[in-house]
PDB file of C-alpha atoms in Angstrom:
ATOM      1  CA  MET A   1       0.000   0.000   0.000  1.00  0.00           C
ATOM      2  CA  ILE A   2       1.289   3.440  -0.867  1.00  0.00           C
ATOM      3  CA  SER A   3       1.429   6.267   1.666  1.00  0.00           C
ATOM      4  CA  LYS A   4      -1.296   8.888   2.001  1.00  0.00           C
ATOM      5  CA  LYS A   5       1.134  11.546   0.707  1.00  0.00           C
ATOM      6  CA  ILE A   6       1.833   9.516  -2.425  1.00  0.00           C
ATOM      7  CA  GLN A   7      -1.880   8.791  -2.883  1.00  0.00           C
ATOM      8  CA  LYS A   8      -2.654  12.499  -2.644  1.00  0.00           C
ATOM      9  CA  GLY A   9       0.150  13.408  -5.053  1.00  0.00           C
ATOM     10  CA  LEU A  10      -0.830  10.780  -7.613  1.00  0.00           C
ATOM     11  CA  SER A  11      -4.512  11.709  -7.330  1.00  0.00           C
ATOM     12  CA  SER A  12      -3.602  15.326  -8.000  1.00  0.00           C
ATOM     13  CA  GLN A  13      -1.443  14.252 -10.952  1.00  0.00           C
ATOM     14  CA  LEU A  14      -4.309  12.130 -12.272  1.00  0.00           C
ATOM     15  CA  ASN A  15      -6.484  15.247 -12.292  1.00  0.00           C
ATOM     16  CA  GLN A  16      -3.714  17.226 -14.027  1.00  0.00           C
ATOM     17  CA  GLU A  17      -3.350  14.553 -16.721  1.00  0.00           C
ATOM     18  CA  PHE A  18      -7.087  14.698 -17.394  1.00  0.00           C
ATOM     19  CA  TYR A  19      -6.854  18.501 -17.519  1.00  0.00           C
ATOM     20  CA  SER A  20      -3.959  18.180 -19.985  1.00  0.00           C
ATOM     21  CA  ALA A  21      -6.129  16.021 -22.218  1.00  0.00           C
ATOM     22  CA  TYR A  22      -8.956  18.533 -21.943  1.00  0.00           C
ATOM     23  CA  LEU A  23      -6.588  21.420 -22.712  1.00  0.00           C
ATOM     24  CA  TYR A  24      -5.234  19.713 -25.825  1.00  0.00           C
ATOM     25  CA  LEU A  25      -8.753  18.951 -27.016  1.00  0.00           C
ATOM     26  CA  ALA A  26      -9.629  22.642 -26.582  1.00  0.00           C
ATOM     27  CA  MET A  27      -6.504  23.596 -28.539  1.00  0.00           C
ATOM     28  CA  SER A  28      -7.460  21.118 -31.257  1.00  0.00           C
ATOM     29  CA  ALA A  29     -10.950  22.610 -31.516  1.00  0.00           C
ATOM     30  CA  TYR A  30      -9.453  26.095 -31.727  1.00  0.00           C
ATOM     31  CA  CYS A  31      -7.075  25.059 -34.521  1.00  0.00           C
ATOM     32  CA  ASN A  32      -9.906  23.330 -36.403  1.00  0.00           C
ATOM     33  CA  HIS A  33     -11.901  26.543 -36.196  1.00  0.00           C
ATOM     34  CA  SER A  34      -8.836  28.458 -37.447  1.00  0.00           C
ATOM     35  CA  ASP A  35      -8.440  26.057 -40.415  1.00  0.00           C
ATOM     36  CA  PHE A  36      -5.162  24.636 -39.129  1.00  0.00           C
ATOM     37  CA  ASN A  37      -6.439  21.085 -39.533  1.00  0.00           C
ATOM     38  CA  GLY A  38      -2.985  19.511 -39.342  1.00  0.00           C
ATOM     39  CA  ALA A  39      -2.266  21.221 -36.030  1.00  0.00           C
ATOM     40  CA  ALA A  40      -5.750  20.226 -34.884  1.00  0.00           C
ATOM     41  CA  ASN A  41      -4.903  16.605 -35.682  1.00  0.00           C
ATOM     42  CA  TRP A  42      -1.548  16.821 -33.867  1.00  0.00           C
ATOM     43  CA  LEU A  43      -3.242  18.313 -30.808  1.00  0.00           C
ATOM     44  CA  LYS A  44      -6.038  15.723 -30.908  1.00  0.00           C
ATOM     45  CA  MET A  45      -3.391  12.992 -30.879  1.00  0.00           C
ATOM     46  CA  GLN A  46      -1.808  14.755 -27.913  1.00  0.00           C
ATOM     47  CA  TYR A  47      -5.228  14.680 -26.232  1.00  0.00           C
ATOM     48  CA  GLU A  48      -5.327  10.898 -26.798  1.00  0.00           C
ATOM     49  CA  GLU A  49      -1.835  10.520 -25.342  1.00  0.00           C
ATOM     50  CA  GLU A  50      -2.637  12.592 -22.245  1.00  0.00           C
ATOM     51  CA  HIS A  51      -5.778  10.539 -21.699  1.00  0.00           C
ATOM     52  CA  MET A  52      -3.637   7.389 -21.799  1.00  0.00           C
ATOM     53  CA  HIS A  53      -1.286   8.970 -19.243  1.00  0.00           C
ATOM     54  CA  ALA A  54      -4.224   9.590 -16.905  1.00  0.00           C
ATOM     55  CA  THR A  55      -5.374   6.009 -17.387  1.00  0.00           C
ATOM     56  CA  LYS A  56      -1.881   4.725 -16.547  1.00  0.00           C
ATOM     57  CA  ILE A  57      -1.940   6.592 -13.223  1.00  0.00           C
ATOM     58  CA  TYR A  58      -5.526   5.502 -12.551  1.00  0.00           C
ATOM     59  CA  ASN A  59      -4.632   1.841 -13.158  1.00  0.00           C
ATOM     60  CA  TYR A  60      -1.594   2.118 -10.884  1.00  0.00           C
ATOM     61  CA  LEU A  61      -3.678   3.596  -8.074  1.00  0.00           C
ATOM     62  CA  VAL A  62      -6.267   0.818  -8.440  1.00  0.00           C
ATOM     63  CA  GLU A  63      -3.501  -1.837  -8.439  1.00  0.00           C
ATOM     64  CA  GLN A  64      -2.193  -0.284  -5.220  1.00  0.00           C
ATOM     65  CA  GLY A  65      -5.595  -0.673  -3.567  1.00  0.00           C
ATOM     66  CA  VAL A  66      -6.363   3.051  -3.535  1.00  0.00           C
ATOM     67  CA  HIS A  67     -10.000   4.124  -3.669  1.00  0.00           C
ATOM     68  CA  VAL A  68      -9.776   6.600  -6.538  1.00  0.00           C
ATOM     69  CA  SER A  69     -11.883   9.701  -6.112  1.00  0.00           C
ATOM     70  CA  LEU A  70     -12.067  11.803  -9.257  1.00  0.00           C
ATOM     71  CA  LYS A  71     -12.033  15.569  -8.953  1.00  0.00           C
ATOM     72  CA  GLU A  72     -13.536  18.290 -11.103  1.00  0.00           C
ATOM     73  CA  ILE A  73     -11.539  19.147 -14.211  1.00  0.00           C
ATOM     74  CA  ALA A  74     -10.881  22.846 -14.719  1.00  0.00           C
ATOM     75  CA  LYS A  75     -12.280  24.496 -17.830  1.00  0.00           C
ATOM     76  CA  PRO A  76      -9.558  25.194 -20.407  1.00  0.00           C
ATOM     77  CA  PRO A  77      -9.356  28.440 -22.374  1.00  0.00           C
ATOM     78  CA  LYS A  78     -11.233  28.570 -25.674  1.00  0.00           C
ATOM     79  CA  SER A  79      -8.986  31.008 -27.528  1.00  0.00           C
ATOM     80  CA  PHE A  80      -5.228  30.694 -27.959  1.00  0.00           C
ATOM     81  CA  GLY A  81      -4.076  33.345 -30.432  1.00  0.00           C
ATOM     82  CA  THR A  82      -1.718  32.501 -33.273  1.00  0.00           C
ATOM     83  CA  LEU A  83      -0.474  29.034 -34.140  1.00  0.00           C
ATOM     84  CA  LEU A  84       2.814  29.990 -32.512  1.00  0.00           C
ATOM     85  CA  ASN A  85       0.923  30.990 -29.352  1.00  0.00           C
ATOM     86  CA  VAL A  86      -0.848  27.613 -29.296  1.00  0.00           C
ATOM     87  CA  PHE A  87       2.415  25.712 -29.261  1.00  0.00           C
ATOM     88  CA  GLN A  88       4.128  28.130 -26.866  1.00  0.00           C
ATOM     89  CA  LEU A  89       1.258  27.577 -24.424  1.00  0.00           C
ATOM     90  CA  SER A  90       1.619  23.849 -24.997  1.00  0.00           C
ATOM     91  CA  LEU A  91       5.320  24.063 -24.126  1.00  0.00           C
ATOM     92  CA  GLN A  92       4.611  26.083 -20.984  1.00  0.00           C
ATOM     93  CA  HIS A  93       2.055  23.499 -19.947  1.00  0.00           C
ATOM     94  CA  GLU A  94       4.450  20.619 -20.575  1.00  0.00           C
ATOM     95  CA  GLN A  95       7.182  22.365 -18.574  1.00  0.00           C
ATOM     96  CA  MET A  96       4.747  22.755 -15.679  1.00  0.00           C
ATOM     97  CA  MET A  97       3.871  19.054 -15.935  1.00  0.00           C
ATOM     98  CA  THR A  98       7.575  18.160 -15.929  1.00  0.00           C
ATOM     99  CA  SER A  99       8.038  20.170 -12.744  1.00  0.00           C
ATOM    100  CA  ARG A 100       5.074  18.452 -11.092  1.00  0.00           C
ATOM    101  CA  LEU A 101       6.363  15.006 -12.058  1.00  0.00           C
ATOM    102  CA  ASN A 102       9.864  15.817 -10.804  1.00  0.00           C
ATOM    103  CA  ASN A 103       8.394  16.921  -7.469  1.00  0.00           C
ATOM    104  CA  LEU A 104       6.325  13.741  -7.248  1.00  0.00           C
ATOM    105  CA  SER A 105       9.438  11.677  -8.047  1.00  0.00           C
ATOM    106  CA  ASP A 106      11.293  13.440  -5.235  1.00  0.00           C
ATOM    107  CA  LEU A 107       8.437  12.618  -2.865  1.00  0.00           C
ATOM    108  CA  ALA A 108       8.459   8.959  -3.908  1.00  0.00           C
ATOM    109  CA  LEU A 109      12.196   8.763  -3.152  1.00  0.00           C
ATOM    110  CA  LYS A 110      11.717  10.510   0.176  1.00  0.00           C
ATOM    111  CA  GLU A 111       8.957   8.031   1.043  1.00  0.00           C
ATOM    112  CA  LYS A 112      11.164   5.147  -0.181  1.00  0.00           C
ATOM    113  CA  ASP A 113       8.356   4.112  -2.542  1.00  0.00           C
ATOM    114  CA  HIS A 114      10.402   2.579  -5.326  1.00  0.00           C
ATOM    115  CA  ALA A 115       7.446   1.176  -7.260  1.00  0.00           C
ATOM    116  CA  THR A 116       5.880   4.635  -7.534  1.00  0.00           C
ATOM    117  CA  TYR A 117       9.278   6.133  -8.311  1.00  0.00           C
ATOM    118  CA  ASN A 118       9.673   3.676 -11.215  1.00  0.00           C
ATOM    119  CA  LEU A 119       6.221   4.589 -12.516  1.00  0.00           C
ATOM    120  CA  LEU A 120       7.067   8.276 -12.322  1.00  0.00           C
ATOM    121  CA  GLN A 121      10.377   7.794 -14.147  1.00  0.00           C
ATOM    122  CA  TRP A 122       8.402   6.595 -17.150  1.00  0.00           C
ATOM    123  CA  PHE A 123       6.493   9.897 -17.048  1.00  0.00           C
ATOM    124  CA  VAL A 124       9.653  11.967 -16.520  1.00  0.00           C
ATOM    125  CA  ASN A 125      11.237  10.363 -19.591  1.00  0.00           C
ATOM    126  CA  GLU A 126       8.030  10.919 -21.570  1.00  0.00           C
ATOM    127  CA  GLN A 127       8.179  14.616 -20.681  1.00  0.00           C
ATOM    128  CA  VAL A 128      11.622  14.955 -22.281  1.00  0.00           C
ATOM    129  CA  GLU A 129      10.127  13.658 -25.540  1.00  0.00           C
ATOM    130  CA  GLU A 130       7.026  15.846 -25.281  1.00  0.00           C
ATOM    131  CA  GLU A 131       8.941  19.069 -24.617  1.00  0.00           C
ATOM    132  CA  SER A 132      11.374  18.282 -27.443  1.00  0.00           C
ATOM    133  CA  SER A 133       8.546  17.641 -29.891  1.00  0.00           C
ATOM    134  CA  VAL A 134       6.797  20.914 -29.079  1.00  0.00           C
ATOM    135  CA  ASN A 135      10.092  22.843 -29.166  1.00  0.00           C
ATOM    136  CA  GLU A 136      10.726  21.505 -32.669  1.00  0.00           C
ATOM    137  CA  ILE A 137       7.311  22.705 -33.852  1.00  0.00           C
ATOM    138  CA  ILE A 138       7.886  26.135 -32.290  1.00  0.00           C
ATOM    139  CA  SER A 139      11.266  26.417 -34.035  1.00  0.00           C
ATOM    140  CA  LYS A 140       9.698  25.644 -37.395  1.00  0.00           C
ATOM    141  CA  ILE A 141       6.884  28.148 -36.910  1.00  0.00           C
ATOM    142  CA  LYS A 142       9.387  30.831 -35.867  1.00  0.00           C
ATOM    143  CA  LEU A 143      11.476  30.035 -38.938  1.00  0.00           C
ATOM    144  CA  VAL A 144       8.609  30.687 -41.353  1.00  0.00           C
ATOM    145  CA  LYS A 145       7.151  33.570 -39.315  1.00  0.00           C
ATOM    146  CA  ASP A 146       3.880  34.682 -40.933  1.00  0.00           C
ATOM    147  CA  ASP A 147       4.598  33.168 -44.339  1.00  0.00           C
ATOM    148  CA  GLY A 148       1.333  31.517 -45.351  1.00  0.00           C
ATOM    149  CA  TYR A 149       2.989  28.886 -47.519  1.00  0.00           C
ATOM    150  CA  GLY A 150       5.420  27.997 -44.737  1.00  0.00           C
ATOM    151  CA  LEU A 151       2.609  27.688 -42.206  1.00  0.00           C
ATOM    152  CA  LEU A 152       0.680  25.525 -44.665  1.00  0.00           C
ATOM    153  CA  MET A 153       3.693  23.218 -45.020  1.00  0.00           C
ATOM    154  CA  ILE A 154       4.053  22.915 -41.238  1.00  0.00           C
ATOM    155  CA  ASP A 155       0.318  22.300 -40.880  1.00  0.00           C
ATOM    156  CA  ASN A 156       0.520  19.538 -43.504  1.00  0.00           C
ATOM    157  CA  GLU A 157       3.448  17.985 -41.641  1.00  0.00           C
ATOM    158  CA  LEU A 158       1.552  18.110 -38.329  1.00  0.00           C
ATOM    159  CA  HIS A 159      -1.329  16.269 -39.980  1.00  0.00           C
ATOM    160  CA  GLN A 160       0.917  13.214 -40.372  1.00  0.00           C
ATOM    161  CA  ARG A 161       0.978  12.441 -36.644  1.00  0.00           C
ATOM    162  CA  ALA A 162      -0.531   9.021 -36.082  1.00  0.00           C
ATOM    163  CA  THR A 163      -2.720   7.856 -33.246  1.00  0.00           C
ATOM    164  CA  PRO A 164      -0.541   7.070 -30.221  1.00  0.00           C
ATOM    165  CA  SER A 165       0.031   3.429 -29.373  1.00  0.00           C
ATOM    166  CA  PRO A 166      -1.524   2.209 -26.146  1.00  0.00           C
ATOM    167  CA  ILE A 167       0.835   2.302 -23.172  1.00  0.00           C
ATOM    168  CA  ASN A 168       1.233  -0.277 -20.451  1.00  0.00           C
TER     169      ASN A 168
END
């Protein structure tokens, strides 16, 4: 059985992962409305991935015998500005999630909860990939600036993102 502190931290992270999914779905809707259908697809796939992350934490809590109590999910914004703004906000969000996961990892070590620590290391490593991916998109958008053709090319590239594979 995991400690009450770890339960509380993981329950909070579960809520944050669901919020992340909700945020990315809102971003996807915004990009669809703005005719950036490739970005909308990329963000919808990110929504799917964040939902899988929440499910991974949920399953872990259940396996640990925790009675999971779901909390209200905050309402995400509905407007995000330019395509660059969308991905800059995404990066800021991912950096915040990385910080939260690092803090949870520190708590797991302090509590000598190695099973939870191992779970969280999967998430920490995933965050490196997620931040890198968003940084790459931001760099490309900054490179083309407001060039319509350049933005169209990036949007077409973003449309190629496939549905994420289920995680264990």
